[in-house]
Coordinates of C-alpha atoms in Angstrom, one line a residue:
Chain A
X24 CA 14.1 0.7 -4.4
X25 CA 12.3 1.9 -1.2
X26 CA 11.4 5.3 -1.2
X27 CA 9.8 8.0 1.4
X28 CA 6.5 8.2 0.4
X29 CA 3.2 7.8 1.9
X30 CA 5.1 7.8 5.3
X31 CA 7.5 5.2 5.0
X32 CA 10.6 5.1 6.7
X33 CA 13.5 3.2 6.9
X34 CA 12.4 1.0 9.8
X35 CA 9.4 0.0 7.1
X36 CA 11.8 -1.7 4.9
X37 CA 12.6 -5.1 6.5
X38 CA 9.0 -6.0 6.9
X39 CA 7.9 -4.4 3.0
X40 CA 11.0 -6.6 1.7
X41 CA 9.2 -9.6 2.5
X42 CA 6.6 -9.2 0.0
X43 CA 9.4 -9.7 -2.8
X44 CA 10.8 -13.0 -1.7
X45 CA 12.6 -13.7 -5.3
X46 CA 16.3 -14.2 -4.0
X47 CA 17.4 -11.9 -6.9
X48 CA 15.7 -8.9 -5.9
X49 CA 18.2 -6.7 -4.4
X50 CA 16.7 -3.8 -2.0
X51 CA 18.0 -0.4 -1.5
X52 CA 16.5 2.6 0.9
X53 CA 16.4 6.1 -1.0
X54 CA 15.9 7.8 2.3
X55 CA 17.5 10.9 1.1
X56 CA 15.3 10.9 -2.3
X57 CA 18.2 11.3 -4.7
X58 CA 16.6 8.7 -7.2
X59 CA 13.6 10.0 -6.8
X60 CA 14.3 12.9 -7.9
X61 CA 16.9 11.9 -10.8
X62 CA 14.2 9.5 -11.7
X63 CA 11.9 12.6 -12.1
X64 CA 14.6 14.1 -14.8
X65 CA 15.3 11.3 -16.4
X66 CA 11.4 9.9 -17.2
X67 CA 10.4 13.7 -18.0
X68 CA 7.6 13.3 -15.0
X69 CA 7.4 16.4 -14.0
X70 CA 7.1 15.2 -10.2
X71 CA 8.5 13.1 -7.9
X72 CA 9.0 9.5 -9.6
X73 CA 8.1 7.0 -7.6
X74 CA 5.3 4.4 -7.7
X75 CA 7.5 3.9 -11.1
X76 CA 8.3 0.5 -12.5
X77 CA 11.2 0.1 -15.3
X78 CA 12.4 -2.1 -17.5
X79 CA 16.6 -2.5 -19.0
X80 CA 17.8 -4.6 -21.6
X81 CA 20.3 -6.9 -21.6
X82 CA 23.1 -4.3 -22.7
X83 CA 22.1 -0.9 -20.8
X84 CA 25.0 0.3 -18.8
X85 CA 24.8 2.8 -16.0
X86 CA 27.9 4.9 -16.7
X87 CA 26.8 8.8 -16.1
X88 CA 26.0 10.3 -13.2
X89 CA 22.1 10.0 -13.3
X90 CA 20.9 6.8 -14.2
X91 CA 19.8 5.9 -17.9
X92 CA 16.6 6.0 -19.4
X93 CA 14.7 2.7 -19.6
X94 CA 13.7 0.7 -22.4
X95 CA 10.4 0.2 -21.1
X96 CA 8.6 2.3 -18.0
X97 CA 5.2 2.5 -16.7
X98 CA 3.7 4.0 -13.4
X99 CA 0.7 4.3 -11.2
X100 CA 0.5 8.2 -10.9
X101 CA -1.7 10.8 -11.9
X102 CA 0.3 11.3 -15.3
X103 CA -0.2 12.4 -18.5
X104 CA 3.1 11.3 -19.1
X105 CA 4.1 7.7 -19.6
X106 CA 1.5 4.6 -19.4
X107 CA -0.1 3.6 -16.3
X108 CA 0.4 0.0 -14.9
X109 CA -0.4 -2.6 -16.4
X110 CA 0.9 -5.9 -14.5
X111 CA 0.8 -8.1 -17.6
X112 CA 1.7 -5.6 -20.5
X113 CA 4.8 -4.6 -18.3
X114 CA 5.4 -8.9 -18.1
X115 CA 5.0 -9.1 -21.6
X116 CA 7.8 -6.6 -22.0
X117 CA 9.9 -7.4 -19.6
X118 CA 9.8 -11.0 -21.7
X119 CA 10.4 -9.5 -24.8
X120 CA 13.7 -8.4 -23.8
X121 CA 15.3 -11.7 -22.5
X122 CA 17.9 -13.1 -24.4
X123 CA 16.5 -16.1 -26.2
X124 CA 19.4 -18.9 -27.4
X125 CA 18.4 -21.3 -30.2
X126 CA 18.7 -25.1 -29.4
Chain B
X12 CA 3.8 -2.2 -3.0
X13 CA 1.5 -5.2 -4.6
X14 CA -0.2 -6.7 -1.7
X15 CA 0.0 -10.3 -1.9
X16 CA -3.2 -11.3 -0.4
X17 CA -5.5 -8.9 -1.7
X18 CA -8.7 -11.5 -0.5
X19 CA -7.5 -10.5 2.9
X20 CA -7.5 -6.4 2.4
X21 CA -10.4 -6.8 0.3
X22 CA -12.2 -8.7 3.4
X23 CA -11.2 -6.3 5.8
X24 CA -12.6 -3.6 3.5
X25 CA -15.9 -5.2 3.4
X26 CA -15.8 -6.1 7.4
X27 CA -15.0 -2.2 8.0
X28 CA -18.0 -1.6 5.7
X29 CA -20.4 -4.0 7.8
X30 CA -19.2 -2.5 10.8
X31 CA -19.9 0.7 9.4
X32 CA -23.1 -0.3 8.5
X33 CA -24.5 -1.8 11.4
X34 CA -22.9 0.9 13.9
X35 CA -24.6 3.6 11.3
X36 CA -27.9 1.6 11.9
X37 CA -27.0 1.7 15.9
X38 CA -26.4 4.8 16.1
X39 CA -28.9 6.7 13.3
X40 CA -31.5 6.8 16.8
X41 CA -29.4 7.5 19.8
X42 CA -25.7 8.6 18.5
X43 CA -27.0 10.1 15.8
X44 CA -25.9 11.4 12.3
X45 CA -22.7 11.8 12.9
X46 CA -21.8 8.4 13.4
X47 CA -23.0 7.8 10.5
X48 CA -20.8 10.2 8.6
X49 CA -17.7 9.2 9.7
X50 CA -18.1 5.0 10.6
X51 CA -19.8 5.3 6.5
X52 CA -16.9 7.1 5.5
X53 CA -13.8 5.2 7.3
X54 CA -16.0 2.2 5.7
X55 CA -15.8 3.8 2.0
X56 CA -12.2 5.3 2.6
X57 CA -11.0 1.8 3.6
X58 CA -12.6 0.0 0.9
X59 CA -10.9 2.6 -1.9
X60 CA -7.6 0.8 -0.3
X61 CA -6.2 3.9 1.3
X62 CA -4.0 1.2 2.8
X63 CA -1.8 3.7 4.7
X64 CA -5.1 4.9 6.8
X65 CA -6.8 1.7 7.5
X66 CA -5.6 2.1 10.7
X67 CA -6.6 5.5 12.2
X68 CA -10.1 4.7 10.7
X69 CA -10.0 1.2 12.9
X70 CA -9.1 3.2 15.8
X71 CA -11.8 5.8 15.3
X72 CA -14.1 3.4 14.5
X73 CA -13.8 1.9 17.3
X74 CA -13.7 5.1 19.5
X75 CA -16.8 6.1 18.3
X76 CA -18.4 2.3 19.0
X77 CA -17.4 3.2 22.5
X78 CA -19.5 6.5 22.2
X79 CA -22.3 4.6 20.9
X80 CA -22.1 2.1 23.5
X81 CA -22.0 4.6 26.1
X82 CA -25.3 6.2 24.3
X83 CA -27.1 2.7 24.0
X84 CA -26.5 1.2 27.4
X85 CA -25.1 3.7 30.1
X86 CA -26.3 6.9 28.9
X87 CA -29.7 6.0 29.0
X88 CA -29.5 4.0 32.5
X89 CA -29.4 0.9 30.5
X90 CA -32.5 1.7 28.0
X91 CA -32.8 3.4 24.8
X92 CA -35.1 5.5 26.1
X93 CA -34.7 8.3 23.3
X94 CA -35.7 5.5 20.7
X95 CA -39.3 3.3 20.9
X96 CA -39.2 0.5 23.3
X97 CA -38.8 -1.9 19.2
X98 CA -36.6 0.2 18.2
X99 CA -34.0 0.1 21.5
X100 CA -33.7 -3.5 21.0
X101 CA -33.0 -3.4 17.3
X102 CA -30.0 -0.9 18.1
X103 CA -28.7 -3.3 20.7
X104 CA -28.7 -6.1 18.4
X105 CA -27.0 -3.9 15.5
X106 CA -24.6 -2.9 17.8
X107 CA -23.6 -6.1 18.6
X108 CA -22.9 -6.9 15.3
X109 CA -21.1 -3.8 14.7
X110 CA -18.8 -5.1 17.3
X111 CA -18.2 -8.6 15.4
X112 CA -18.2 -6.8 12.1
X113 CA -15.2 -4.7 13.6
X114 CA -13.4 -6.8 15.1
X115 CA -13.8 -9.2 12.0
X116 CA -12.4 -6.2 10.4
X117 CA -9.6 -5.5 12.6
X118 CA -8.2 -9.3 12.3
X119 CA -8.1 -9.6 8.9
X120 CA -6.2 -6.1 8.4
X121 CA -4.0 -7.6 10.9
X122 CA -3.5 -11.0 8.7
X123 CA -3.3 -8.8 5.5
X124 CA -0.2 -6.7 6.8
X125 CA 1.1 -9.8 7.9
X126 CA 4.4 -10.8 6.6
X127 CA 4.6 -13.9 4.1
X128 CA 8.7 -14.4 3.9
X129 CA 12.1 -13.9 5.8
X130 CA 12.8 -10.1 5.8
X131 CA 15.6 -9.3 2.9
X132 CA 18.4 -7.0 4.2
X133 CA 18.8 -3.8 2.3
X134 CA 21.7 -1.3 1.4
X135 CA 20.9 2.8 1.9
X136 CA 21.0 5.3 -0.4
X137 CA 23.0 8.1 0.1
X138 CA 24.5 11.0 -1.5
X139 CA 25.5 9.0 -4.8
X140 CA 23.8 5.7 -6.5
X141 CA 27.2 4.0 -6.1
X142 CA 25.6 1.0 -4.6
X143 CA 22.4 0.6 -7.2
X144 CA 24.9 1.5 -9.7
X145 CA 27.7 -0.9 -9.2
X146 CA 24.7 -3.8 -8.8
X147 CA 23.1 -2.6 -12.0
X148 CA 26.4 -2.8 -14.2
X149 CA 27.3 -5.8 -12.4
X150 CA 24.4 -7.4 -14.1
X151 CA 25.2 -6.1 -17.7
X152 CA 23.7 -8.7 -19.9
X153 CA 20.6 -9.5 -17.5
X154 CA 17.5 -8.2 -18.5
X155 CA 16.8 -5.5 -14.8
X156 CA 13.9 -4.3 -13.2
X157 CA 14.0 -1.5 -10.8
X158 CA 10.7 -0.1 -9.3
X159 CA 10.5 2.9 -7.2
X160 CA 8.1 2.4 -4.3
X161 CA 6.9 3.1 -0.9
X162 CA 7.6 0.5 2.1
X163 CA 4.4 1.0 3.2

């Protein structure tokens, strides 16, 4: 999710989606800062939520208006609230919550 | 947004802190202080990976080489004369390599904001999260990640 901030704009997102080449990643343009604000109420951040990274499991659905709460969430603002990122904790996390089948 | 190639941000940090250096030590004699102040603090500002004003500082960087280029070798009718005859040729020669060092500086920002893949198309926003929403049920079952962050 692109977002306005530090003076992006839409026109920015073409060239900022190449630095996440994984064909999965789908990219969106909050131009109009609804999650960003949603985001906000939902994490409890007390500002705008962006620079925000969040993790779902497997069986989170997305059924209410505002979007739910993560499993797992960390970010790289000036915050007393959550934990600021760490690229490897947030991996490890994001690991522990894939499905693992047995043999 | 991660920067993919942080070698080359990191080295155009350092090159803008050479080239503040060496203009600083051009310009402490004939363009004075100031130049000082602000080529040391584009320099510092850079190197704290203010990405978003890297390039202002480039460009006043390099307006205020032109000022001390005009002090070191048209103001003075081609000498230093303000500075000791040693001394004129010493800010010459750290001008120079302020030059290099910027220009150094200015191509490796360029190669750092360079893109590394195809551009991925993207769906806006608007009034509702319909389209994030339907994409995040869609994939019910998948563990998602969704990070909030600025294109630039």
């Amino acid at each position: 999710m692109w977002v306005p901030k530090l003076y992006g704009h839409e026109s920015d997102v073409a060239t900022a989606t190449r630095f996440v080449p994984d064909p999965r990643a789908r990219h969106y343009w909050d131009g109009g800062a609804v999650l960003v604000r949603q985001y906000d109420a939902v994490l409890g951040l007390g500002q705008d939520a962006w620079d925000v990274y969040m993790i779902y499991g497997p069986n989170v659905r997305w059924d209410a208006a505002a979007p739910p709460r993560p499993d797992f969430w960390m970010h790289q603002l000036h915050s007393s609230v959550g934990v600021f990122l760490d690229p490897n904790t947030f991996a490890a996390h994001a690991d522990s919550l894939i499905p693992r089948t047995s043999p | 947004m991660p920067n993919s190639r942080p070698w080359l941000a990191g080295g155009a940090a350092v090159g803008g802190l050479a080239g503040a250096l060496a203009a600083a030590i051009a310009g402490l004699c004939c363009a004075g202080p100031v130049t000082f102040m602000l080529l040391g603090a584009g320099g510092a500002v850079a190197a704290a990976g203010l990405r978003p004003y890297r390039l202002p500082l480039l460009l006043l960087s390099a307006a205020i080489l032109g000022v001390a280029y005009w002090r070191t070798y048209r103001g003075t009718g081609g000498t230093a004369t303000a500075c000791p005859p040693r001394m004129g040729k010493w800010i010459k020669r750290s001008f120079q390599i302020a030059i290099v060092a910027w220009v150094a500086a200015a191509v490796m920002w360029v190669a750092a904001c360079a893109p590394s893949a195809p551009p991925g198309s993207h769906l806006v926003i608007g009034a509702n999260d319909e389209p994030l929403k339907s994409t995040f049920n869609a994939n019910v079952g998948k563990v998602r990640v969704i990070m909030l962050v600025a294109p630039t």
